[in-house]
Short mmCIF file of C-alpha atoms and ligand atoms in Angstrom, two decimals:
data_model
loop_
_atom_site.label_atom_id
_atom_site.label_comp_id
_atom_site.label_asym_id
_atom_site.label_seq_id
_atom_site.Cartn_x
_atom_site.Cartn_y
_atom_site.Cartn_z
CA UNK A 1 95.33 233.14 157.07
CA UNK A 2 96.05 230.07 154.95
CA UNK A 3 96.40 229.90 151.18
CA UNK A 4 94.09 232.33 149.37
CA UNK A 5 91.43 230.24 147.70
CA UNK A 6 89.36 230.86 144.65
CA UNK A 7 85.78 229.89 145.22
CA UNK A 8 83.14 229.54 142.50
CA UNK A 9 79.43 229.98 143.13
CA UNK A 10 76.54 229.37 140.74
CA UNK A 11 72.76 229.13 140.75
CA UNK A 12 71.08 226.34 138.83
CA UNK A 13 67.48 225.32 138.07
CA UNK A 14 64.37 227.45 138.49
CA UNK A 15 64.94 230.74 140.29
CA UNK A 16 63.25 231.64 143.58
CA UNK A 17 63.41 234.33 146.23
CA UNK A 18 66.51 234.28 148.44
CA UNK A 19 69.16 233.27 145.89
CA UNK A 20 70.90 236.65 146.01
CA UNK A 21 70.89 236.42 149.80
CA UNK A 22 72.80 233.11 149.58
CA UNK A 23 75.35 234.59 147.14
CA UNK A 24 75.77 237.58 149.47
CA UNK A 25 76.36 235.34 152.51
CA UNK A 26 78.89 233.24 150.58
CA UNK A 27 80.77 236.36 149.48
CA UNK A 28 80.72 238.01 152.92
CA UNK A 29 82.01 234.88 154.66
CA UNK A 30 84.63 233.99 152.05
CA UNK A 31 86.01 237.52 151.64
CA UNK A 32 85.68 238.85 155.18
CA UNK A 33 86.56 235.77 157.20
CA UNK A 34 88.94 233.90 154.93
CA UNK A 35 90.23 236.56 152.52
CA UNK A 36 89.37 234.40 149.51
CA UNK A 37 88.36 235.47 146.02
CA UNK A 38 84.81 234.59 144.95
CA UNK A 39 83.73 234.12 141.34
CA UNK A 40 80.06 234.15 140.38
CA UNK A 41 79.45 231.88 137.37
CA UNK A 42 76.90 233.32 134.94
CA UNK A 43 73.86 231.24 133.91
CA UNK A 44 74.64 228.12 135.91
CA UNK A 45 76.84 225.42 134.41
CA UNK A 46 76.84 227.10 130.96
CA UNK A 47 79.09 229.90 132.27
CA UNK A 48 81.87 227.33 132.71
CA UNK A 49 81.08 225.38 129.52
CA UNK A 50 81.17 228.31 127.09
CA UNK A 51 84.23 230.14 125.75
CA UNK A 52 85.02 232.79 126.66
CA UNK A 53 84.14 231.77 130.20
CA UNK A 54 81.28 233.78 131.64
CA UNK A 55 81.77 234.85 135.26
CA UNK A 56 82.30 237.90 137.44
CA UNK A 57 84.40 238.36 140.52
CA UNK A 58 82.17 239.15 143.48
CA UNK A 59 83.15 241.76 146.03
CA UNK A 60 81.56 243.27 149.12
CA UNK A 61 80.53 246.46 147.27
CA UNK A 62 78.12 244.52 145.07
CA UNK A 63 76.01 243.82 148.11
CA UNK A 64 75.98 247.29 149.64
CA UNK A 65 72.67 248.01 147.88
CA UNK A 66 69.41 246.08 147.91
CA UNK A 67 70.67 242.65 146.83
CA UNK A 68 69.57 240.95 150.07
CA UNK A 69 66.01 242.07 149.38
CA UNK A 70 65.80 241.16 145.70
CA UNK A 71 64.17 238.08 144.18
CA UNK A 72 65.67 236.12 141.27
CA UNK A 73 69.40 235.56 140.84
CA UNK A 74 71.67 238.29 139.55
CA UNK A 75 74.00 235.55 138.25
CA UNK A 76 71.30 234.06 136.02
CA UNK A 77 70.37 230.39 135.91
CA UNK A 78 69.39 227.55 133.57
CA UNK A 79 66.91 224.73 134.03
CA UNK A 80 67.38 222.83 130.80
CA UNK A 81 70.27 221.46 128.75
CA UNK A 82 71.81 218.53 130.66
CA UNK A 83 75.61 218.98 130.04
CA UNK A 84 75.96 215.20 129.59
CA UNK A 85 73.42 215.32 126.75
CA UNK A 86 73.73 218.92 125.66
CA UNK A 87 71.38 219.95 122.83
CA UNK A 88 73.41 221.19 119.84
CA UNK A 89 72.10 223.60 117.16
CA UNK A 90 71.92 220.78 114.56
CA UNK A 91 69.50 218.81 116.77
CA UNK A 92 72.09 216.28 118.01
CA UNK A 93 73.27 216.01 121.62
CA UNK A 94 76.83 216.07 122.94
CA UNK A 95 78.52 215.22 126.24
CA UNK A 96 79.97 218.58 127.31
CA UNK A 97 80.99 217.58 130.81
CA UNK A 98 84.70 218.00 130.02
CA UNK A 99 84.08 221.60 128.86
CA UNK A 100 82.67 222.27 132.31
CA UNK A 101 85.69 220.70 134.05
CA UNK A 102 88.07 222.55 131.74
CA UNK A 103 86.27 225.83 132.54
CA UNK A 104 86.63 225.19 136.27
CA UNK A 105 90.36 224.54 135.82
CA UNK A 106 90.89 227.55 133.51
CA UNK A 107 89.42 229.78 136.21
CA UNK A 108 91.77 228.04 138.68
CA UNK A 109 88.96 227.45 141.15
CA UNK A 110 89.49 225.41 144.31
CA UNK A 111 85.86 224.49 144.98
CA UNK A 112 82.34 225.20 143.77
CA UNK A 113 79.22 226.14 145.70
CA UNK A 114 76.10 225.06 143.81
CA UNK A 115 72.78 226.61 144.79
CA UNK A 116 70.19 224.30 143.29
CA UNK A 117 67.20 221.99 143.63
CA UNK A 118 67.25 218.20 143.58
CA UNK A 119 67.70 217.92 139.79
CA UNK A 120 70.55 220.44 139.62
CA UNK A 121 72.20 218.94 142.68
CA UNK A 122 72.31 215.57 140.92
CA UNK A 123 73.63 216.84 137.58
CA UNK A 124 76.18 219.21 139.13
CA UNK A 125 77.45 216.54 141.51
CA UNK A 126 77.96 214.19 138.55
CA UNK A 127 79.75 216.96 136.63
CA UNK A 128 81.98 217.71 139.61
CA UNK A 129 82.73 213.99 140.01
CA UNK A 130 84.01 213.86 136.39
CA UNK A 131 86.71 216.41 137.21
CA UNK A 132 87.31 215.57 140.88
CA UNK A 133 85.89 219.02 141.71
CA UNK A 134 85.03 219.67 145.36
CA UNK A 135 81.40 220.79 145.57
CA UNK A 136 79.17 222.05 148.35
CA UNK A 137 75.43 222.22 147.62
CA UNK A 138 72.91 224.72 148.97
CA UNK A 139 69.26 223.62 148.60
CA UNK A 140 66.83 226.03 146.97
CA UNK A 141 63.43 225.52 145.39
CA UNK A 142 59.94 226.77 145.98
CA UNK A 143 58.85 223.11 145.75
CA UNK A 144 60.72 222.20 149.00
CA UNK A 145 61.27 218.72 147.63
CA UNK A 146 64.99 218.32 148.36
CA UNK A 147 65.90 215.37 150.58
CA UNK A 148 67.92 215.87 153.76
CA UNK A 149 66.66 219.32 154.70
CA UNK A 150 63.46 220.53 156.33
CA UNK A 151 63.51 223.68 154.23
CA UNK A 152 64.98 224.84 150.93
CA UNK A 153 65.53 228.53 150.18
CA UNK A 154 62.54 230.08 148.39
CA UNK A 155 59.84 227.83 149.83
CA UNK A 156 58.45 230.03 152.58
CA UNK A 157 58.31 233.05 150.27
CA UNK A 158 56.25 231.01 147.80
CA UNK A 159 53.91 229.81 150.56
CA UNK A 160 53.48 233.42 151.69
CA UNK A 161 52.52 234.40 148.13
CA UNK A 162 49.92 231.63 147.93
CA UNK A 163 48.53 232.46 151.38
CA UNK A 164 48.18 236.08 150.36
CA UNK A 165 46.42 234.99 147.17
CA UNK A 166 43.89 233.05 149.28
CA UNK A 167 43.44 236.13 151.49
CA UNK A 168 42.55 238.03 148.32
CA UNK A 169 40.36 235.31 146.83
CA UNK A 170 38.31 234.90 150.00
CA UNK A 171 36.36 238.19 149.86
CA UNK A 172 35.59 237.87 146.14
CA UNK A 173 34.53 234.23 146.66
CA UNK A 174 32.19 235.34 149.46
CA UNK A 175 30.80 238.29 147.48
CA UNK A 176 29.90 236.12 144.49
CA UNK A 177 29.08 232.83 146.27
CA UNK A 178 31.71 230.98 144.29
CA UNK A 179 34.09 228.05 144.48
CA UNK A 180 37.55 229.51 143.96
CA UNK A 181 40.14 227.02 142.71
CA UNK A 182 43.76 228.07 143.15
CA UNK A 183 46.34 226.06 141.21
CA UNK A 184 49.81 226.24 142.73
CA UNK A 185 53.30 225.06 141.72
CA UNK A 186 55.34 222.28 143.31
CA UNK A 187 55.86 219.72 140.51
CA UNK A 188 55.07 216.25 141.90
CA UNK A 189 55.12 217.31 145.54
CA UNK A 190 52.33 218.91 147.56
CA UNK A 191 54.41 220.94 150.04
CA UNK A 192 53.32 224.35 148.77
CA UNK A 193 49.69 223.25 148.45
CA UNK A 194 49.28 221.76 151.93
CA UNK A 195 51.15 224.54 153.73
CA UNK A 196 49.20 227.30 152.03
CA UNK A 197 45.85 225.51 152.27
CA UNK A 198 46.22 225.37 156.05
CA UNK A 199 47.53 228.90 156.47
CA UNK A 200 45.08 230.36 153.94
CA UNK A 201 41.95 228.66 155.31
CA UNK A 202 41.09 226.46 152.32
CA UNK A 203 38.33 223.84 152.43
CA UNK A 204 39.92 221.48 149.91
CA UNK A 205 43.64 220.77 149.35
CA UNK A 206 44.55 218.38 146.55
CA UNK A 207 48.11 217.08 146.44
CA UNK A 208 49.84 214.60 144.11
CA UNK A 209 50.66 212.25 147.00
CA UNK A 210 47.02 211.47 147.87
CA UNK A 211 44.31 210.38 145.38
CA UNK A 212 40.99 212.24 145.42
CA UNK A 213 37.44 211.70 144.18
CA UNK A 214 35.35 214.32 142.45
CA UNK A 215 32.17 213.22 144.26
CA UNK A 216 33.98 213.61 147.60
CA UNK A 217 34.92 217.17 146.64
CA UNK A 218 31.28 217.85 145.72
CA UNK A 219 30.19 216.41 149.10
CA UNK A 220 32.68 218.67 150.88
CA UNK A 221 31.26 221.68 149.05
CA UNK A 222 27.70 220.68 150.05
CA UNK A 223 28.85 220.26 153.65
CA UNK A 224 30.34 223.75 153.73
CA UNK A 225 27.11 225.19 152.35
CA UNK A 226 25.03 223.24 154.90
CA UNK A 227 27.21 224.76 157.61
CA UNK A 228 26.01 228.15 156.41
CA UNK A 229 28.87 229.39 154.23
CA UNK A 230 28.19 230.42 150.64
CA UNK A 231 31.68 230.05 149.20
CA UNK A 232 34.54 227.55 149.07
CA UNK A 233 38.31 227.87 148.69
CA UNK A 234 40.25 225.05 147.00
CA UNK A 235 44.00 224.68 146.54
CA UNK A 236 45.30 222.19 143.99
CA UNK A 237 48.92 221.30 143.35
CA UNK A 238 49.89 221.47 139.67
CA UNK A 239 51.20 217.88 139.81
CA UNK A 240 47.77 216.40 140.62
CA UNK A 241 46.33 214.14 137.96
CA UNK A 242 42.71 213.79 136.88
CA UNK A 243 40.48 211.48 138.90
CA UNK A 244 41.42 208.68 136.48
CA UNK A 245 45.13 209.27 136.97
CA UNK A 246 45.67 211.04 133.61
CA UNK A 247 47.84 214.10 133.12
CA UNK A 248 45.68 217.24 132.98
CA UNK A 249 47.82 218.69 130.21
CA UNK A 250 50.18 217.32 127.61
CA UNK A 251 51.98 220.64 127.17
CA UNK A 252 55.67 220.42 126.32
CA UNK A 253 58.39 223.02 126.07
CA UNK A 254 61.90 222.19 124.76
CA UNK A 255 61.21 218.49 125.25
CA UNK A 256 60.16 218.89 128.89
CA UNK A 257 56.67 218.32 130.29
CA UNK A 258 55.02 221.53 131.51
CA UNK A 259 52.77 221.26 134.53
CA UNK A 260 49.45 223.07 134.74
CA UNK A 261 45.82 222.63 133.73
CA UNK A 262 44.43 220.60 136.61
CA UNK A 263 42.55 223.64 137.99
CA UNK A 264 40.61 223.97 134.74
CA UNK A 265 39.77 220.24 134.73
CA UNK A 266 38.44 220.46 138.30
CA UNK A 267 36.44 223.57 137.50
CA UNK A 268 34.70 221.94 134.54
CA UNK A 269 33.72 218.88 136.56
CA UNK A 270 32.84 220.57 139.84
CA UNK A 271 30.64 223.22 138.25
CA UNK A 272 28.48 220.35 136.92
CA UNK A 273 28.24 218.75 140.35
CA UNK A 274 27.32 221.73 142.55
CA UNK A 275 25.06 224.80 142.47
CA UNK A 276 27.94 227.22 142.94
CA UNK A 277 29.87 228.86 140.13
CA UNK A 278 33.57 228.03 139.92
CA UNK A 279 36.53 230.19 138.94
CA UNK A 280 40.18 229.21 138.49
CA UNK A 281 43.31 231.15 139.33
CA UNK A 282 46.70 229.75 138.36
CA UNK A 283 49.43 231.60 140.24
CA UNK A 284 52.33 230.35 138.13
CA UNK A 285 55.66 232.13 138.31
CA UNK A 286 54.31 234.81 140.65
CA UNK A 287 55.22 232.27 143.36
CA UNK A 288 58.90 232.45 142.42
CA UNK A 289 59.31 236.20 142.46
CA UNK A 290 59.11 238.99 144.96
CA UNK A 291 61.14 239.98 147.94
CA UNK A 292 62.34 237.01 150.04
CA UNK A 293 60.54 236.30 153.32
CA UNK A 294 62.34 236.78 156.62
CA UNK A 295 62.59 233.00 156.96
CA UNK A 296 64.20 232.65 153.52
CA UNK A 297 66.71 235.41 154.27
CA UNK A 298 67.69 233.66 157.51
CA UNK A 299 67.97 230.30 155.79
CA UNK A 300 69.95 231.76 152.87
CA UNK A 301 72.35 233.50 155.26
CA UNK A 302 72.85 230.41 157.43
CA UNK A 303 73.43 228.19 154.38
CA UNK A 304 75.84 230.66 152.71
CA UNK A 305 78.03 231.02 155.80
CA UNK A 306 77.99 227.30 156.53
CA UNK A 307 78.81 226.37 152.93
CA UNK A 308 81.97 228.50 152.98
CA UNK A 309 82.99 227.05 156.37
CA UNK A 310 82.55 223.58 154.89
CA UNK A 311 84.95 224.46 152.06
CA UNK A 312 87.41 225.83 154.62
CA UNK A 313 87.21 222.56 156.59
CA UNK A 314 87.50 220.41 153.46
CA UNK A 315 83.99 219.05 154.07
CA UNK A 316 83.14 218.61 150.40
CA UNK A 317 80.57 216.76 148.31
CA UNK A 318 77.91 217.54 150.88
CA UNK A 319 74.89 219.84 150.99
CA UNK A 320 73.96 222.35 153.68
CA UNK A 321 70.71 221.44 155.39
CA UNK A 322 68.28 222.75 157.99
CA UNK A 323 67.37 220.17 160.61
CA UNK A 324 66.21 220.32 164.21
CA UNK A 325 66.34 224.10 164.53
CA UNK A 326 69.82 224.53 163.11
CA UNK A 327 72.11 224.40 160.10
CA UNK A 328 73.98 221.18 159.37
CA UNK A 329 75.14 219.23 156.29
CA UNK A 330 74.39 215.91 154.63
CA UNK A 331 76.21 213.79 152.00
CA UNK A 332 75.20 214.53 148.41
CA UNK A 333 74.49 210.85 147.73
CA UNK A 334 71.70 210.97 150.32
CA UNK A 335 70.21 213.99 148.54
CA UNK A 336 70.49 212.97 144.89
CA UNK A 337 67.82 210.27 145.00
CA UNK A 338 64.97 212.17 143.34
CA UNK A 339 62.40 214.59 144.71
CA UNK A 340 61.12 214.37 148.30
CA UNK A 341 57.36 213.85 148.42
CA UNK A 342 55.06 215.00 151.16
CA UNK A 343 54.53 212.25 153.74
CA UNK A 344 50.85 211.22 153.49
CA UNK A 345 51.00 210.25 157.18
CA UNK A 346 52.84 213.41 158.21
CA UNK A 347 51.84 216.20 160.57
CA UNK A 348 50.51 218.65 158.02
CA UNK A 349 48.05 216.25 156.43
CA UNK A 350 46.81 215.32 159.92
CA UNK A 351 46.44 219.00 160.78
CA UNK A 352 44.58 219.70 157.54
CA UNK A 353 42.18 216.80 158.13
CA UNK A 354 41.83 217.88 161.75
CA UNK A 355 40.58 221.22 160.48
CA UNK A 356 38.08 219.49 158.21
CA UNK A 357 39.97 220.20 154.98
CA UNK A 358 39.33 217.55 152.31
CA UNK A 359 42.80 216.25 151.36
CA UNK A 360 41.82 213.19 149.35
CA UNK A 361 40.82 209.65 150.05
CA UNK A 362 43.52 207.83 152.01
CA UNK A 363 43.28 208.00 155.78
CA UNK A 364 46.31 209.31 157.62
O1 LIG B 401 60.75 223.62 140.36
C1 LIG B 401 60.26 224.91 140.50
C2 LIG B 401 59.13 225.18 139.56
O2 LIG B 401 58.69 226.50 139.79
C3 LIG B 401 57.98 224.20 139.64
O3 LIG B 401 57.15 224.42 140.77
C4 LIG B 401 57.32 224.44 138.29
O4 LIG B 401 56.58 223.33 137.84
C5 LIG B 401 58.50 224.66 137.39
O5 LIG B 401 59.57 225.09 138.21
C6 LIG B 401 58.27 225.67 136.30
O6 LIG B 401 59.41 225.68 135.49
P1 LIG B 401 59.67 226.76 134.35
O7 LIG B 401 60.24 227.98 135.02
O8 LIG B 401 60.62 226.09 133.46
O9 LIG B 401 58.34 227.07 133.73
#
């Protein structure tokens, strides 16, 4: 065995199912295969910025219980407070990047594994660059909008939650002859919406990538009724705008725009355009919780093992990725270019249209 290394691991950005499974895989591989020490940083980058440092050494015993099966992240996470413009109590902002680097050095770490979405990956890679810190990224987000990988940890669990919600909405929609509108997460990408609309048998799937028309939705509803069905299921991604391209809500929290509200807008307009009653369900953070799906556990395990092997091989400043039926890795600069939208000419939109689902106006 070579030099014993000290490996840091942290979770950053919104939580999702499968994060604990990644941390477990990292710890198993690092401790069992390489004999390294692993340090879990508490609450993302803040654990290294604050004094005293906030971390815990991770050992195999911690994972002898149900950790693999648990949602959330036992290390905690943050999705606000950019360390380069950190909000201070007096209302000013401060560049705290050097506190982060100093924390990494105080803990005498050799490399850092960052489990995050596209935003965290960008900020953490910039922070690591400031201190010459070797980083390996692991993609996670229910939104599945990280470049370079077919899947991010947490996505399939979220899609399963939405599909199950449609399974539950269907009988009540049929019993009451209603249009059920289900608003789902995903920020400005429609991955959750299109996947769940297909698997959950929706009639309408609205996604931010494709514009829609209210009268086309009303026509689709009429068509379904003419076919002999008395109820309609609609999925709408939270990032969809109104027909005129306006934000459905202006809600803010800690200076950040909050998504949500488009379901209510659609309900108000559609109920005036059809004979059926409408009801709205907004699934919200339910999509982020719960026990991880089999697929997410497999992905988390593959990414965790591969990330540690990358550190061992000195393959740094890259992110683990799932491509062509296997685990691989891609350079961080190819990932940190903003969120990955759904391809309007891609397979899933074609499949949805092939099933007769109304997905908006542009032709694939
Ligand atoms: O990026 C994941 C996500 O769940 C989005 O789908 C959603 O818009 C956002 O995070 C919610 O963030 P918060 O947990 O800050 O409300």
